[in-house]
Tab-separated table of C-alpha atoms in Angstrom:
chain	number	residue	atom	x	y	z
A	1	MET	CA	12.438	-9.013	-12.630
A	2	ASP	CA	9.578	-6.536	-13.130
A	3	VAL	CA	8.254	-6.134	-9.591
A	4	SER	CA	9.454	-7.035	-6.116
A	5	VAL	CA	6.615	-7.081	-3.593
A	6	LEU	CA	7.917	-6.352	-0.095
A	7	THR	CA	5.858	-7.761	2.762
A	8	PRO	CA	6.728	-6.918	6.374
A	9	SER	CA	5.065	-9.464	8.622
A	10	PHE	CA	4.465	-10.005	12.310
A	11	GLY	CA	1.758	-12.136	13.856
A	12	TYR	CA	-0.506	-12.390	10.814
A	13	ALA	CA	-0.563	-16.149	10.271
A	14	ARG	CA	-4.306	-16.107	9.644
A	15	PHE	CA	-4.023	-13.545	6.840
A	16	ILE	CA	-0.680	-13.999	5.093
A	17	SER	CA	-1.796	-16.755	2.706
A	18	ASP	CA	-4.181	-14.278	1.079
A	19	ALA	CA	-1.298	-11.884	0.446
A	20	ILE	CA	0.901	-14.627	-0.998
A	21	ARG	CA	-1.708	-16.055	-3.337
A	22	SER	CA	-2.728	-12.634	-4.616
A	23	VAL	CA	0.905	-11.969	-5.576
A	24	VAL	CA	1.562	-15.379	-7.135
A	25	LEU	CA	-1.479	-15.040	-9.399
A	26	GLN	CA	-0.629	-11.588	-10.784
A	27	GLU	CA	-0.451	-11.930	-14.572
A	28	SER	CA	1.687	-10.516	-17.411
A	29	LEU	CA	4.679	-9.721	-15.182
A	30	LYS	CA	7.707	-11.299	-13.569
A	31	VAL	CA	6.985	-10.807	-9.873
A	32	GLU	CA	8.912	-11.876	-6.787
A	33	HIS	CA	7.519	-11.827	-3.267
A	34	VAL	CA	10.040	-10.875	-0.570
A	35	ILE	CA	8.689	-11.496	2.928
A	36	GLN	CA	10.447	-10.195	6.035
A	37	ASP	CA	8.890	-11.630	9.171
A	38	GLY	CA	9.678	-10.216	12.605
A	39	ALA	CA	10.151	-13.566	14.399
A	40	SER	CA	6.436	-14.325	14.680
A	41	THR	CA	5.392	-17.025	17.138
A	42	ASP	CA	1.789	-17.474	15.982
A	43	GLY	CA	2.477	-20.049	13.269
A	44	THR	CA	3.355	-17.584	10.503
A	45	THR	CA	6.550	-19.454	9.612
A	46	ASP	CA	4.591	-22.718	9.348
A	47	VAL	CA	2.386	-21.036	6.763
A	48	LEU	CA	5.419	-19.683	4.891
A	49	ASP	CA	7.000	-23.142	4.851
A	50	ARG	CA	4.094	-24.384	2.754
A	51	TYR	CA	5.206	-22.158	-0.132
A	52	GLY	CA	8.444	-23.812	-1.215
A	53	SER	CA	9.683	-21.236	-3.731
A	54	LEU	CA	8.864	-18.217	-1.585
A	55	GLY	CA	11.711	-15.952	-0.474
A	56	TRP	CA	11.307	-15.219	3.225
A	57	VAL	CA	13.328	-14.542	6.365
A	58	SER	CA	12.101	-14.541	9.963
A	59	GLU	CA	14.173	-12.623	12.509
A	60	PRO	CA	13.642	-9.955	15.179
A	61	ASP	CA	13.451	-6.361	13.973
A	62	THR	CA	12.811	-2.913	15.386
A	63	GLY	CA	9.603	-2.376	13.457
A	64	GLN	CA	7.986	-2.208	10.050
A	65	SER	CA	10.460	0.260	8.553
A	66	GLN	CA	13.454	-1.936	9.327
A	67	ALA	CA	11.605	-4.967	7.976
A	68	LEU	CA	10.909	-3.105	4.732
A	69	ASN	CA	14.559	-2.099	4.377
A	70	ARG	CA	15.731	-5.666	4.958
A	71	ALA	CA	13.303	-6.929	2.340
A	72	LEU	CA	14.393	-4.169	-0.044
A	73	ALA	CA	18.022	-5.270	0.303
A	74	ARG	CA	17.041	-8.718	-1.031
A	75	ALA	CA	14.765	-7.449	-3.803
A	76	GLY	CA	15.737	-7.606	-7.471
A	77	GLY	CA	12.805	-5.925	-9.213
A	78	ARG	CA	12.965	-2.689	-11.163
A	79	TRP	CA	9.705	-1.686	-9.459
A	80	ILE	CA	9.085	-2.034	-5.719
A	81	ALA	CA	5.648	-2.663	-4.220
A	82	TRP	CA	4.640	-2.773	-0.564
A	83	LEU	CA	1.955	-5.197	0.573
A	84	ASN	CA	1.403	-5.772	4.271
A	85	ALA	CA	0.802	-9.336	5.409
A	86	ASP	CA	-2.884	-8.717	6.108
A	87	GLU	CA	-3.578	-7.118	2.703
A	88	PHE	CA	-3.935	-8.533	-0.806
A	89	TYR	CA	-4.005	-7.451	-4.440
A	90	LEU	CA	-6.852	-7.489	-6.906
A	91	PRO	CA	-6.311	-9.378	-10.192
A	92	GLY	CA	-4.131	-7.659	-12.793
A	93	ALA	CA	-3.417	-4.786	-10.420
A	94	LEU	CA	0.366	-4.678	-10.656
A	95	ALA	CA	0.403	-4.959	-14.447
A	96	ARG	CA	-1.735	-1.818	-14.784
A	97	LEU	CA	0.593	0.177	-12.535
A	98	VAL	CA	3.749	-1.027	-14.287
A	99	GLU	CA	2.264	-0.261	-17.704
A	100	GLU	CA	1.588	3.333	-16.664
A	101	GLY	CA	4.991	3.700	-15.014
A	102	ASP	CA	6.830	2.441	-18.084
A	103	ARG	CA	4.710	4.584	-20.403
A	104	SER	CA	5.018	7.826	-18.455
A	105	GLY	CA	8.472	7.458	-16.927
A	106	ALA	CA	6.963	8.020	-13.479
A	107	ASP	CA	8.868	7.326	-10.285
A	108	LEU	CA	5.744	6.293	-8.398
A	109	VAL	CA	2.382	5.114	-9.694
A	110	TYR	CA	-0.684	4.639	-7.521
A	111	GLY	CA	-4.253	3.501	-7.912
A	112	ASP	CA	-7.205	3.010	-5.598
A	113	ALA	CA	-7.480	0.991	-2.409
A	114	VAL	CA	-10.478	-1.061	-1.385
A	115	PHE	CA	-11.421	-1.754	2.232
A	116	CYS	CA	-12.525	-5.204	3.373
A	117	ASP	CA	-13.404	-6.755	6.720
A	118	GLU	CA	-11.299	-9.414	8.415
A	119	HIS	CA	-12.970	-12.101	6.288
A	120	GLY	CA	-12.169	-10.386	2.983
A	121	ARG	CA	-15.657	-8.999	2.374
A	122	PHE	CA	-16.058	-5.633	0.678
A	123	LEU	CA	-16.639	-2.664	2.986
A	124	ARG	CA	-16.058	0.344	0.729
A	125	GLY	CA	-14.035	1.615	-2.176
A	126	LEU	CA	-11.652	4.531	-1.808
A	127	PRO	CA	-11.153	6.073	-5.278
A	128	GLN	CA	-8.582	8.860	-5.398
A	129	HIS	CA	-7.535	11.659	-7.751
A	130	ARG	CA	-4.482	12.926	-9.610
A	131	PHE	CA	-1.422	13.696	-7.544
A	132	SER	CA	-1.451	16.914	-5.521
A	133	PRO	CA	1.603	17.929	-3.446
A	134	PHE	CA	-0.589	20.347	-1.483
A	135	VAL	CA	-3.063	17.639	-0.509
A	136	LEU	CA	-0.206	15.298	0.397
A	137	GLN	CA	1.255	17.856	2.791
A	138	HIS	CA	-1.813	19.429	4.322
A	139	TYR	CA	-4.372	16.616	4.188
A	140	GLY	CA	-2.175	13.564	4.581
A	141	PRO	CA	-1.066	10.335	2.868
A	142	TYR	CA	-4.098	9.754	0.648
A	143	ILE	CA	-1.988	7.354	-1.443
A	144	SER	CA	-2.460	3.830	-0.044
A	145	SER	CA	0.753	1.826	0.308
A	146	CYS	CA	-1.007	-1.343	-0.892
A	147	ALA	CA	-2.041	0.455	-4.101
A	148	MET	CA	1.265	1.841	-5.381
A	149	ILE	CA	4.625	0.917	-6.883
A	150	VAL	CA	7.831	2.948	-6.754
A	151	ARG	CA	10.801	2.802	-9.088
A	152	ARG	CA	13.707	1.032	-7.413
A	153	GLU	CA	16.167	3.845	-8.104
A	154	ALA	CA	14.002	6.210	-6.071
A	155	LEU	CA	14.611	4.108	-2.958
A	156	GLU	CA	18.311	3.414	-3.321
A	157	ASP	CA	19.495	6.725	-1.843
A	158	ARG	CA	16.522	7.205	0.459
A	159	PRO	CA	15.285	3.952	2.035
A	160	PHE	CA	12.553	3.809	4.651
A	161	ASP	CA	13.190	5.915	7.762
A	162	GLU	CA	13.603	3.416	10.597
A	163	SER	CA	12.878	6.054	13.239
A	164	LEU	CA	9.260	6.141	12.018
A	165	ARG	CA	6.772	3.519	13.151
A	166	VAL	CA	3.502	4.862	11.723
A	167	VAL	CA	3.967	7.398	8.900
A	168	MET	CA	6.768	5.833	6.851
A	169	ASP	CA	4.509	5.759	3.786
A	170	HIS	CA	3.788	9.485	4.090
A	171	ASP	CA	7.513	10.136	4.455
A	172	LEU	CA	8.225	8.186	1.259
A	173	TYR	CA	5.709	10.198	-0.775
A	174	LEU	CA	6.830	13.542	0.658
A	175	SER	CA	10.479	12.722	-0.030
A	176	LEU	CA	9.763	11.818	-3.644
A	177	ALA	CA	7.725	14.975	-4.193
A	178	ALA	CA	10.351	17.187	-2.535
A	179	ASN	CA	13.063	15.779	-4.787
A	180	GLY	CA	11.206	16.225	-8.057
A	181	GLY	CA	9.823	12.717	-8.328
A	182	ARG	CA	7.190	12.093	-10.984
A	183	ILE	CA	4.029	10.678	-9.417
A	184	ARG	CA	1.124	9.403	-11.518
A	185	TYR	CA	-2.368	8.135	-10.749
A	186	VAL	CA	-4.267	5.310	-12.475
A	187	ALA	CA	-7.944	4.961	-11.594
A	188	GLY	CA	-9.153	1.544	-10.490
A	189	GLY	CA	-8.806	-0.867	-7.592
A	190	VAL	CA	-5.307	-2.175	-6.861
A	191	GLY	CA	-4.875	-3.273	-3.254
A	192	VAL	CA	-7.264	-4.418	-0.551
A	193	PHE	CA	-6.781	-2.950	2.923
A	194	ARG	CA	-8.118	-5.259	5.601
A	195	VAL	CA	-9.838	-3.615	8.571
A	196	HIS	CA	-9.306	-5.480	11.848
A	197	ASP	CA	-8.303	-4.762	15.428
A	198	GLU	CA	-4.696	-5.982	15.204
A	199	ARG	CA	-3.326	-3.661	12.525
A	200	VAL	CA	0.161	-2.238	13.174
A	201	THR	CA	-0.905	1.272	12.151
A	202	SER	CA	-3.953	1.182	14.435
A	203	GLY	CA	-1.825	2.440	17.317
A	204	PRO	CA	-2.274	5.443	19.610
A	205	GLU	CA	-3.272	8.743	18.007
A	206	ASP	CA	-0.397	10.430	19.872
A	207	ASP	CA	2.138	8.373	17.880
A	208	TYR	CA	0.638	9.517	14.588
A	209	ARG	CA	0.465	13.136	15.689
A	210	ASP	CA	4.078	13.181	16.920
A	211	GLU	CA	5.430	11.614	13.741
A	212	ARG	CA	3.362	13.907	11.521
A	213	GLU	CA	4.884	16.897	13.345
A	214	LYS	CA	8.308	15.421	12.620
A	215	LEU	CA	7.489	15.238	8.908
A	216	ALA	CA	6.132	18.790	8.929
A	217	ALA	CA	9.438	20.044	10.312
A	218	ARG	CA	11.399	17.955	7.820
A	219	TYR	CA	9.497	19.085	4.728
A	220	GLY	CA	8.462	22.567	5.803
A	221	PHE	CA	4.681	22.531	5.998
A	222	SER	CA	2.167	23.484	8.666
A	223	THR	CA	-0.056	21.104	10.610
A	224	GLY	CA	-2.297	23.888	11.923
A	225	SER	CA	-6.064	23.721	11.680
A	226	LEU	CA	-6.256	26.215	8.792
A	227	SER	CA	-3.743	24.235	6.728
A	228	ARG	CA	-5.585	20.991	7.415
A	229	PHE	CA	-8.865	22.644	6.418
A	230	ALA	CA	-7.366	23.818	3.121
A	231	GLY	CA	-5.839	20.417	2.410
A	232	ARG	CA	-9.081	18.612	3.136
A	233	GLY	CA	-10.997	21.074	0.985
A	234	LEU	CA	-8.762	20.591	-2.052
A	235	HIS	CA	-8.816	16.817	-1.584
A	236	ARG	CA	-12.611	16.834	-1.654
A	237	LEU	CA	-12.725	19.167	-4.650
A	238	LEU	CA	-10.362	16.951	-6.657
A	239	LYS	CA	-12.377	13.855	-5.781
A	240	LEU	CA	-15.577	15.612	-6.820
A	241	THR	CA	-14.302	16.950	-10.150
A	242	SER	CA	-12.563	13.685	-11.088
A	243	GLY	CA	-15.626	11.537	-10.500
A	244	ALA	CA	-14.033	9.734	-7.558
A	245	TYR	CA	-16.965	10.449	-5.254
A	246	PHE	CA	-19.387	9.053	-7.815
A	247	ARG	CA	-17.326	5.879	-8.119
A	248	GLN	CA	-17.122	5.643	-4.340
A	249	MET	CA	-20.888	5.916	-3.947
A	250	SER	CA	-21.516	3.463	-6.789
A	251	SER	CA	-19.314	0.851	-5.143
A	252	ARG	CA	-21.593	0.682	-2.091
A	253	ARG	CA	-23.828	-1.821	-3.837
A	254	ARG	CA	-21.006	-4.348	-3.497
A	255	ARG	CA	-20.864	-4.231	0.291
A	256	GLY	CA	-20.394	-7.744	1.645
A	257	ALA	CA	-19.035	-9.185	-1.623
A	258	ASP	CA	-16.162	-11.643	-1.271
A	259	LEU	CA	-12.989	-10.029	-2.651
A	260	ARG	CA	-10.781	-13.089	-2.177
A	261	TRP	CA	-10.710	-13.823	-5.921
A	262	PHE	CA	-7.898	-16.370	-5.553
A	263	GLU	CA	-10.229	-18.722	-3.675
A	264	GLU	CA	-12.202	-21.192	-5.783
A	265	ALA	CA	-15.319	-20.380	-3.767
A	266	ALA	CA	-14.985	-16.639	-4.283
A	267	HIS	CA	-16.978	-14.649	-6.782
A	268	PRO	CA	-15.921	-14.733	-10.457
A	269	ARG	CA	-12.853	-12.717	-11.317
A	270	ALA	CA	-14.827	-10.290	-13.477
A	271	ASP	CA	-16.777	-9.172	-10.409
A	272	VAL	CA	-14.014	-8.360	-7.929
A	273	THR	CA	-12.631	-5.063	-9.216
A	274	PRO	CA	-14.660	-2.088	-7.970
């Protein structure tokens, strides 16, 4: 198995079919979709039942991190991807990441995320830049979880921290970097992040701030205003010099375009990748 896509799910019955179809239609790879639902009562399991060959479990959990670990325990892929139930992939996205990971020997490969509204319509692109440990520490988790894959071995000794409810992605990236992990960037859209009012990570700002302080203590970096200013400055410089800002501005012409390429009524496949 090339890739196992882990999907933690809770209360996203109206979105999860998009995630499933975007995984099923990924080409040139052997991909399995491992869904861990947190005992949803909104009809999510009825949706999952419609996909006969899908591997899913629905049971109570303590949060997204525990759901990810339970899905990881059932996964058989040499690469692990993380796609939330309200997100979806662009066509050919996983194959591009795996190709770069196999070529370079990287432990984690990431690309660009795209933002859409609740109906799957393009809001904005978010092109990134080559990996920077300094930006990761002092600016934040600029790598989008829906736009990356991580080598399975990198997670075996260090699974997701179940004490974290908001910044478990940041913790994963910081842990890899601190332990000498090789992290590579591939330009181009990979995952689509859906903006809506029910997102799990749209919680109180205090939760994010408290957990970020916990990571700062764990990995030895400052969260002071000067450090954040420096991190933000380098992030912007790298985006400018890499052409990411130009690509971001150019993508604005696509605002409102339907990104749900797996729907027959959606725009042609050639027009969905920013």
